[in-house]
Coordinates of C-alpha atoms and ligand atoms in Angstrom, one line a residue:
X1 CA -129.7 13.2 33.0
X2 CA -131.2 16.1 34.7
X3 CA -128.4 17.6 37.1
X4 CA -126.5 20.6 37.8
X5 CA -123.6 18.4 39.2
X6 CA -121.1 18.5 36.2
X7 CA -119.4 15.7 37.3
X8 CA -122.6 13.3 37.1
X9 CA -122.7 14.4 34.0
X10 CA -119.4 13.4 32.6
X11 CA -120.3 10.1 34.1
X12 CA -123.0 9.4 32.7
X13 CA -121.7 10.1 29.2
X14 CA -121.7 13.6 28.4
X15 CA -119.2 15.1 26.4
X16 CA -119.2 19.1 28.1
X17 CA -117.4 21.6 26.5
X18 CA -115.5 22.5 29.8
X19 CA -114.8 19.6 31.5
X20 CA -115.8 19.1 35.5
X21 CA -112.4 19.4 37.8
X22 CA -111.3 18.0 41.0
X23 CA -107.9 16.9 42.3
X24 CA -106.7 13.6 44.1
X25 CA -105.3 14.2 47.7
X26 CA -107.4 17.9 47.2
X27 CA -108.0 18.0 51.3
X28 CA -104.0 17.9 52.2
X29 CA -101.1 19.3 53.8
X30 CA -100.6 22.0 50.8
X31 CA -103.0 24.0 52.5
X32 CA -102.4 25.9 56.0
X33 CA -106.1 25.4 56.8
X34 CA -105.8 21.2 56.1
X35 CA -102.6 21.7 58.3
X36 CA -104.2 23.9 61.7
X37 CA -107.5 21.5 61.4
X38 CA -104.9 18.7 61.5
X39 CA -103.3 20.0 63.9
X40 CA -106.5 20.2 65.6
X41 CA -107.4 17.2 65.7
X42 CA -104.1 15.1 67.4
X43 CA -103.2 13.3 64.3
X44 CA -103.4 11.9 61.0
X45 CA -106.0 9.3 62.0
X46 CA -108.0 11.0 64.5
X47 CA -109.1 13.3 61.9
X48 CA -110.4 10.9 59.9
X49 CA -112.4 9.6 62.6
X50 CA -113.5 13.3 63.7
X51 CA -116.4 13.4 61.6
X52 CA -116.5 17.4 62.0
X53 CA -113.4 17.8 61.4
X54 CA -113.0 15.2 58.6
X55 CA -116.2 17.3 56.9
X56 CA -114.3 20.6 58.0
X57 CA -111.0 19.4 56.0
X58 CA -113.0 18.2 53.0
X59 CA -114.9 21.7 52.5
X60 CA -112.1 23.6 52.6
X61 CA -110.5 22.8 49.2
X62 CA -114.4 23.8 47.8
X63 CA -114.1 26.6 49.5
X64 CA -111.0 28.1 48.4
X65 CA -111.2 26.8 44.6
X66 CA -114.8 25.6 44.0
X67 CA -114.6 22.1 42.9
X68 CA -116.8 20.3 40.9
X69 CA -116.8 17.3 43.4
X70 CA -115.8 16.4 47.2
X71 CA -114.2 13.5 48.1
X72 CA -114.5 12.6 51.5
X73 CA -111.8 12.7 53.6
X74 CA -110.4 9.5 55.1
X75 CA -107.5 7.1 54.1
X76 CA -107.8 3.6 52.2
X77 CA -106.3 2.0 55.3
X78 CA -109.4 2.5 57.6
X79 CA -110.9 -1.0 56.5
X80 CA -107.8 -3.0 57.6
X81 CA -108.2 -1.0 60.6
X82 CA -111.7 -1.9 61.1
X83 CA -110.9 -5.3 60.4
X84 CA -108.3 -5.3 63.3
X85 CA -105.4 -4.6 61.8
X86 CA -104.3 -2.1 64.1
X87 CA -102.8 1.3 61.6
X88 CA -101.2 3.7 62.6
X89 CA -98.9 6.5 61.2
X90 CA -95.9 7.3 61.7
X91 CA -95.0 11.4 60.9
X92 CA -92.6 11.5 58.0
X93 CA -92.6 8.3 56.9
X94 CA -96.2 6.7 56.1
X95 CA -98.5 3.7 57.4
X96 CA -97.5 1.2 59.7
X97 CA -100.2 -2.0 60.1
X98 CA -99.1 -5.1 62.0
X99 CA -99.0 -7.5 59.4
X100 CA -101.5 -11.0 58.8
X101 CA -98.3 -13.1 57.1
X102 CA -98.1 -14.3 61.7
X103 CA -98.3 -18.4 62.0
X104 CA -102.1 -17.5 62.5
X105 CA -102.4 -15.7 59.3
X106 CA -105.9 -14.2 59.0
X107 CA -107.4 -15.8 62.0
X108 CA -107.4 -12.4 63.8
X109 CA -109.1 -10.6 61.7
X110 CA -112.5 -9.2 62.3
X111 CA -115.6 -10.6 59.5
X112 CA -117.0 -8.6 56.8
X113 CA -120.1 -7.3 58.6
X114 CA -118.2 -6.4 61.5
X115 CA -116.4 -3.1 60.3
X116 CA -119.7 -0.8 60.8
X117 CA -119.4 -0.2 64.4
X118 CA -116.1 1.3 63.8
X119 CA -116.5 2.7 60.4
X120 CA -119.6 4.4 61.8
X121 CA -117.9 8.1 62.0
X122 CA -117.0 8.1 58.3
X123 CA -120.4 7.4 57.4
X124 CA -121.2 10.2 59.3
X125 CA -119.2 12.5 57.7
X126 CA -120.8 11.8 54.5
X127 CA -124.3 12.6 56.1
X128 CA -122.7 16.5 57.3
X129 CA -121.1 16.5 53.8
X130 CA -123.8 16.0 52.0
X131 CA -125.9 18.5 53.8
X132 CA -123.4 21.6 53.6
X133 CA -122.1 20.5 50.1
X134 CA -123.2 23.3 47.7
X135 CA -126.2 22.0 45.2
X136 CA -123.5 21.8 42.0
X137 CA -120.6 19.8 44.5
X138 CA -120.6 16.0 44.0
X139 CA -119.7 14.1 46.5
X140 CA -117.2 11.0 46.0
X141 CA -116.6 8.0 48.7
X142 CA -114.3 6.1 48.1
X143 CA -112.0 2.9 49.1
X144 CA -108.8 0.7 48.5
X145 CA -108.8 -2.1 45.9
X146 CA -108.5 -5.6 47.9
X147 CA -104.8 -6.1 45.9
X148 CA -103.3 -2.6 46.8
X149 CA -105.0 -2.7 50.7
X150 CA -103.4 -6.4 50.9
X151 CA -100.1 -4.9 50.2
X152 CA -100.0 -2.9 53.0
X153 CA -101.3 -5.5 55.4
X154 CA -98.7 -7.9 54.4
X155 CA -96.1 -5.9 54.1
X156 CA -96.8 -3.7 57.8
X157 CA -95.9 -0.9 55.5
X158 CA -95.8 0.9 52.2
X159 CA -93.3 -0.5 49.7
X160 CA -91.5 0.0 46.5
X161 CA -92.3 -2.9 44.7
X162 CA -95.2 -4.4 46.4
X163 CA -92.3 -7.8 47.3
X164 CA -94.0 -9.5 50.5
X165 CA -97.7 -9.5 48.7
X166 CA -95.9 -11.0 45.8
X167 CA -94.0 -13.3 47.9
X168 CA -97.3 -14.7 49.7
X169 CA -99.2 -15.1 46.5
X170 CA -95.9 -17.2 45.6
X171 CA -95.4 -19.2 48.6
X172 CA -99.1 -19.4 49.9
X173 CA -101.6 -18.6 47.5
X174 CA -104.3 -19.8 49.9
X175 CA -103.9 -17.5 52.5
X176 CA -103.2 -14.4 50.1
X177 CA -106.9 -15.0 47.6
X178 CA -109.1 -15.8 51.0
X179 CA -107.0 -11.9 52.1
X180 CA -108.3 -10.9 48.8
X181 CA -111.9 -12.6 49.1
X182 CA -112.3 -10.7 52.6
X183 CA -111.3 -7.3 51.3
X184 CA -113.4 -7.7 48.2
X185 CA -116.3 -8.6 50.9
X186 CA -115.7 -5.8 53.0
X187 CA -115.3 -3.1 50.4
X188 CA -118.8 -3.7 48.9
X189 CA -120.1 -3.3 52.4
X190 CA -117.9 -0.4 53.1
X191 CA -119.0 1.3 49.9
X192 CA -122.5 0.5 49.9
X193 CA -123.0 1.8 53.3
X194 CA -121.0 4.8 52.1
X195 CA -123.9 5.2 49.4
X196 CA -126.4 4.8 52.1
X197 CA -125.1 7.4 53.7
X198 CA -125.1 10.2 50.8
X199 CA -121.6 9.0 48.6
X200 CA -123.4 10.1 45.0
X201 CA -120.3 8.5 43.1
X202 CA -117.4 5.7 44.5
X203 CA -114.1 5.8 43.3
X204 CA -111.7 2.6 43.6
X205 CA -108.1 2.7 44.2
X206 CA -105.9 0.2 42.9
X207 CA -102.7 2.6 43.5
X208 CA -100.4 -1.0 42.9
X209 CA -102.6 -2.6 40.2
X210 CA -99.5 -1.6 37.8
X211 CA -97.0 -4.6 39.6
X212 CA -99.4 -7.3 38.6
X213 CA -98.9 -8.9 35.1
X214 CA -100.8 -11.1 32.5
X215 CA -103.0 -13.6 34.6
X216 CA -101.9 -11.6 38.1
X217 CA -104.1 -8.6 36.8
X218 CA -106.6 -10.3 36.0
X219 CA -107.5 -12.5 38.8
X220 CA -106.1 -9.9 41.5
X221 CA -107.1 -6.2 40.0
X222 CA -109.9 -6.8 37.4
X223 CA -112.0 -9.7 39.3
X224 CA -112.4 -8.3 42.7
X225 CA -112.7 -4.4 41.0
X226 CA -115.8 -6.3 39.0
X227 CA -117.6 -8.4 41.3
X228 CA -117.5 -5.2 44.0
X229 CA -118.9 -2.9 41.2
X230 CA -121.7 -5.6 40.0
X231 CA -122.4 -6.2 43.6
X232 CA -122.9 -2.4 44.3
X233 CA -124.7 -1.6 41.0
X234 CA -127.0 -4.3 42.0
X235 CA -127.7 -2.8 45.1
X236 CA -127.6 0.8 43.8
X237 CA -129.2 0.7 40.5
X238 CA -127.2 3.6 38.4
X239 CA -124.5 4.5 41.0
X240 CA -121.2 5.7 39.2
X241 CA -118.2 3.9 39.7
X242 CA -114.8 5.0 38.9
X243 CA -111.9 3.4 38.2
X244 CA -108.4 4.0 39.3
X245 CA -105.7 0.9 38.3
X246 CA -102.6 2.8 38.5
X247 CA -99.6 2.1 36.1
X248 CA -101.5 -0.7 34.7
X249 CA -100.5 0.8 31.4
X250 CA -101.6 -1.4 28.2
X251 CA -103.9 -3.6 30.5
X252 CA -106.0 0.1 30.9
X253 CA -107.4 -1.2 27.0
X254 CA -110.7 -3.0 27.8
X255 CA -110.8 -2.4 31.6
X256 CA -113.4 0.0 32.6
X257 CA -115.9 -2.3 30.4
X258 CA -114.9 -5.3 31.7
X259 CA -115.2 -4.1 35.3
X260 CA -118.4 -2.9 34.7
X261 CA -117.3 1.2 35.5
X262 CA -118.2 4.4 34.1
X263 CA -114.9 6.2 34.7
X264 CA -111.3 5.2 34.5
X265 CA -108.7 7.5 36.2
X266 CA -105.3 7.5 34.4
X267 CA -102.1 7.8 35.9
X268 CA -99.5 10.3 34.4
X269 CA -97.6 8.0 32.5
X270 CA -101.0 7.7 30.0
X271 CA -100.5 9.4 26.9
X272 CA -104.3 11.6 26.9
X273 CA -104.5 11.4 22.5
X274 CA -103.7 7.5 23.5
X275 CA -106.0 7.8 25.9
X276 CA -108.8 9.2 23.5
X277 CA -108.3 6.8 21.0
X278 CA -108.3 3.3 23.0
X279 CA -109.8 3.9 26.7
X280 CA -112.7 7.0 26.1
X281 CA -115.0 5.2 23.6
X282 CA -115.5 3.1 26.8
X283 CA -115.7 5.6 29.5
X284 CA -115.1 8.9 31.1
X285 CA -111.6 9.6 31.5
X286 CA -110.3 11.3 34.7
X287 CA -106.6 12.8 34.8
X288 CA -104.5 13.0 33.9
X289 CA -101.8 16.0 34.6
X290 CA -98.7 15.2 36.6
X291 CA -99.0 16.6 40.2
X292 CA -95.3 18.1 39.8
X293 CA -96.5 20.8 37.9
X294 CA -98.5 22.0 41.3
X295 CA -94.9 22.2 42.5
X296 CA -93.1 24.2 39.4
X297 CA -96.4 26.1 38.1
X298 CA -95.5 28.6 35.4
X299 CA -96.3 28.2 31.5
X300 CA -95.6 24.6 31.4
X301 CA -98.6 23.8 33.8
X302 CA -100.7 25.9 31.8
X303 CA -99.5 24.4 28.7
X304 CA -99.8 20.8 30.1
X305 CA -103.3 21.6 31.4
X306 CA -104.3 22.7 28.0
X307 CA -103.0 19.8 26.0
X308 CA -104.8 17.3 28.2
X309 CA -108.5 18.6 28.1
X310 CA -107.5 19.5 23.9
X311 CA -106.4 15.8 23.6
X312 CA -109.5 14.5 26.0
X313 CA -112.4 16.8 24.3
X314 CA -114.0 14.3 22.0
X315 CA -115.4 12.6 25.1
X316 CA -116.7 12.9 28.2
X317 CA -113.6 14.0 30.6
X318 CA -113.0 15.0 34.2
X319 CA -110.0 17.0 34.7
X320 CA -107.9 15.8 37.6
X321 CA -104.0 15.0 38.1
X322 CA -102.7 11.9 37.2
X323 CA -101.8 11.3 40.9
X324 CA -102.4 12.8 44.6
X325 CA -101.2 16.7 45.0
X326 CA -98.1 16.7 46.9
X327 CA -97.4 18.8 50.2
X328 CA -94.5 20.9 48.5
X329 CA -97.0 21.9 45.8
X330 CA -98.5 26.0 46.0
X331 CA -102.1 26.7 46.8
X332 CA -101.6 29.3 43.6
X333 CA -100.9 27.0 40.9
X334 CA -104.1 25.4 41.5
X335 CA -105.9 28.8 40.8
X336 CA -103.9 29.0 38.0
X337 CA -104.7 25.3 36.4
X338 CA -108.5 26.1 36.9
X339 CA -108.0 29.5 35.1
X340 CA -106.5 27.1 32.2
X341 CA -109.1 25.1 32.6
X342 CA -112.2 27.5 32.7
X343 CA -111.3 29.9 30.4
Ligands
CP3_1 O1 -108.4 14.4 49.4 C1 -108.4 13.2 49.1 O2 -108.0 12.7 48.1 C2 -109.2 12.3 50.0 C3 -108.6 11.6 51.0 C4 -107.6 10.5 50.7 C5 -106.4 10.3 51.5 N1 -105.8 9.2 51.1 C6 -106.0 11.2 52.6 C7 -104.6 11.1 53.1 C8 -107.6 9.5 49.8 C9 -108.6 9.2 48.7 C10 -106.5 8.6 50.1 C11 -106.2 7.4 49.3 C12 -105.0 6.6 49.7 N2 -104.4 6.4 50.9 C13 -104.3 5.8 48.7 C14 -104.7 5.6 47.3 C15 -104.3 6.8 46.4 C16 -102.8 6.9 46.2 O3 -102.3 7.9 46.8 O4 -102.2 6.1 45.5 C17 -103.2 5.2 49.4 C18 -102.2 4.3 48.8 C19 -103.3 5.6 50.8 C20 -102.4 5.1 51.9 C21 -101.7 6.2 52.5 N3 -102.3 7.3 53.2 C22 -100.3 6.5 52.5 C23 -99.3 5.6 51.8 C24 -100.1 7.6 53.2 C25 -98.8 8.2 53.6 C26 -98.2 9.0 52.4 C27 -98.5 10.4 52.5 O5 -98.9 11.0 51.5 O6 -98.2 11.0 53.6 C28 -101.4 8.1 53.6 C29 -101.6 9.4 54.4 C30 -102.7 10.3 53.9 N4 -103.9 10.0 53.4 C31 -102.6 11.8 53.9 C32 -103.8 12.3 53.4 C33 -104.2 13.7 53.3 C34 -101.4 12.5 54.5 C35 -101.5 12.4 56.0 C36 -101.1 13.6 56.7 O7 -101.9 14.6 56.9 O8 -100.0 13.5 57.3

């Protein structure tokens, strides 16, 4: 493939002898500019609808490090939102939805090809991005898996261990696999138009994939994750997908082929020689260093960082953390991973 984006690279195959570098959560509140822009803006969800601003915050980590790829800024939540599912955050604590498990159960929810109108400002900021992105930058959209966006809608809220999704699917499976079939519809309409609109690369989040077992996975994190991808490759002949299903542990053998995807993000619990032996003779690997070191910095991140691309370095690998950067972490110690990185 002839490109200068390093990233594109690694997707398609390549095996580079320093491997592309971006971080989850990259655009956050670990850095004072993410934090005054927020500030800015009102609130958490206002930015993400600021197309400006949401541009503004996404530059900013390029800026100040020089990442090999953008992600967009915005927030998995924003297609339940389109959908009618009225979010909203709450400071300190995380996402509140109302929920769809009502007497009416999904009734009041919007259809798939109704979420444009207000999704329309996210597509946007992918139009400014990719205009003031620098020529080596990639730029990444990205959205929810249907299982870990349906937790959140049944549930009202983030949870530990994912219990009112797993109660629907137990008590009325109906209800939870048409959820399911209308997030899986949505997303490939989300994402495509996301493409349209200058995404070069789509990464999906299935941050809960890891609480489904055995048949679970299968029909709830590997089915919808492969029909969304065939549907977009179809539409988008030679679009890069990557694949994020978090903690799903041994179920990560096999998965990126049989989703159809040309990366697979691993979480921190993946051993990266395990890794290299069973996952990367399938696909890209992206991760996987655990975001604490951000926090505690010093010669164990620069150790870790090191073991990781010499464990990956076979194959092709994007260097990321095996998780989203935390607020506590420093702005230093990410100078200091890509010094470990780059030289
Ligand atoms: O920089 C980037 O990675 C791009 C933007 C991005 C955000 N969220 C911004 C955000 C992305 C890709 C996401 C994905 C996302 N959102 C996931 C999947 C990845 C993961 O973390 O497992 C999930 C589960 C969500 C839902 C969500 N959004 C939660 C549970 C929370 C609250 C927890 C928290 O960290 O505060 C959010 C808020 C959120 N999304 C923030 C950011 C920068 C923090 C909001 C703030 O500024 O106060």
């Amino acid at each position: 493939m002839s490109t200068e984006k390093k990233l594109l690279r690694s997707l398609a195959g390549e095996t580079l002898p320093i491997p592309p570098v971006w971080m989850m959560r990259q655009a956050g509140r670990y850095l004072p500019e993410y934090r005054a822009t927020r500030a800015e803006a009102g609130d958490f969800l206002s930015l993400c609808y600021n197309s400006e601003l949401a541009a503004e915050v996404t530059l900013q980590p390029i800026r100040r490090y020089g990442f090999d790829a953008a992600i967009m800024f915005a927030d998995i939540l924003l297609v339940p939102d389109a959908l009618g599912a009225d979010v909203w955050f709450v400071t300190g604590e995380g996402p509140r939805l109302s929920t769809i498990t009502r007497p009416d159960g999904l009734a009041p929810l919007k259809g798939k090809d109704d979420i444009h109108d207000h999704l329309a400002p996210i597509y946007e900021t992918l139009r400014i991005l990719r205009r003031e992105l620098p020529s080596d930058t990639a730029l990444i959209g990205f959205a929810g898996a249907p299982w870990t966006v349906a937790t959140y809608m049944i549930a009202g809220r983030g949870t530990p261990d994912q219990g009112p999704a797993h109660k629907l699917k137990a008590e009325d499976r109906a209800t939870f696999e048409a959820l399911l079939d209308l997030l899986t519809e949505a997303t490939i309409e989300y994402l495509s138009k996301q493409v349209d609109a200058g995404a070069e690369v789509v990464k999906l989040f299935d941050s809960w994939a890891g609480s489904l077992n055995g048949e679970d996975f299968t029909k709830y994190a590997l089915a919808p994750a492969k029909r969304i991808i065939a549907e977009l490759k179809s539409r988008h002949p030679g679009l890069p997908v990557i694949a994020f299903p978090r903690q799903a542990g041994e179920a990560y053998i096999g998965f990126a082929k049989a989703v159809g995807a040309d990366g697979l993000a691993i979480d921190t619990n993946v051993d990266p020689a395990w890794a290299a032996e069973h996952l990367q003779p399938d696909s890209c690997i992206q991760g996987n260093l655990d975001p604490k070191h951000m926090v505690t910095g010093g010669q164990p991140l620069v150790d870790e960082t090191r073991a990781i691309i010499e464990a990956l370095k076979g194959g092709p690998h994007i260097f990321n953390l095996g998780h989203g950067i935390t607020p506590d972490a420093d702005p230093e110690n990410v100078h200091r991973m890509l010094e470990a990185i780059r030289s």
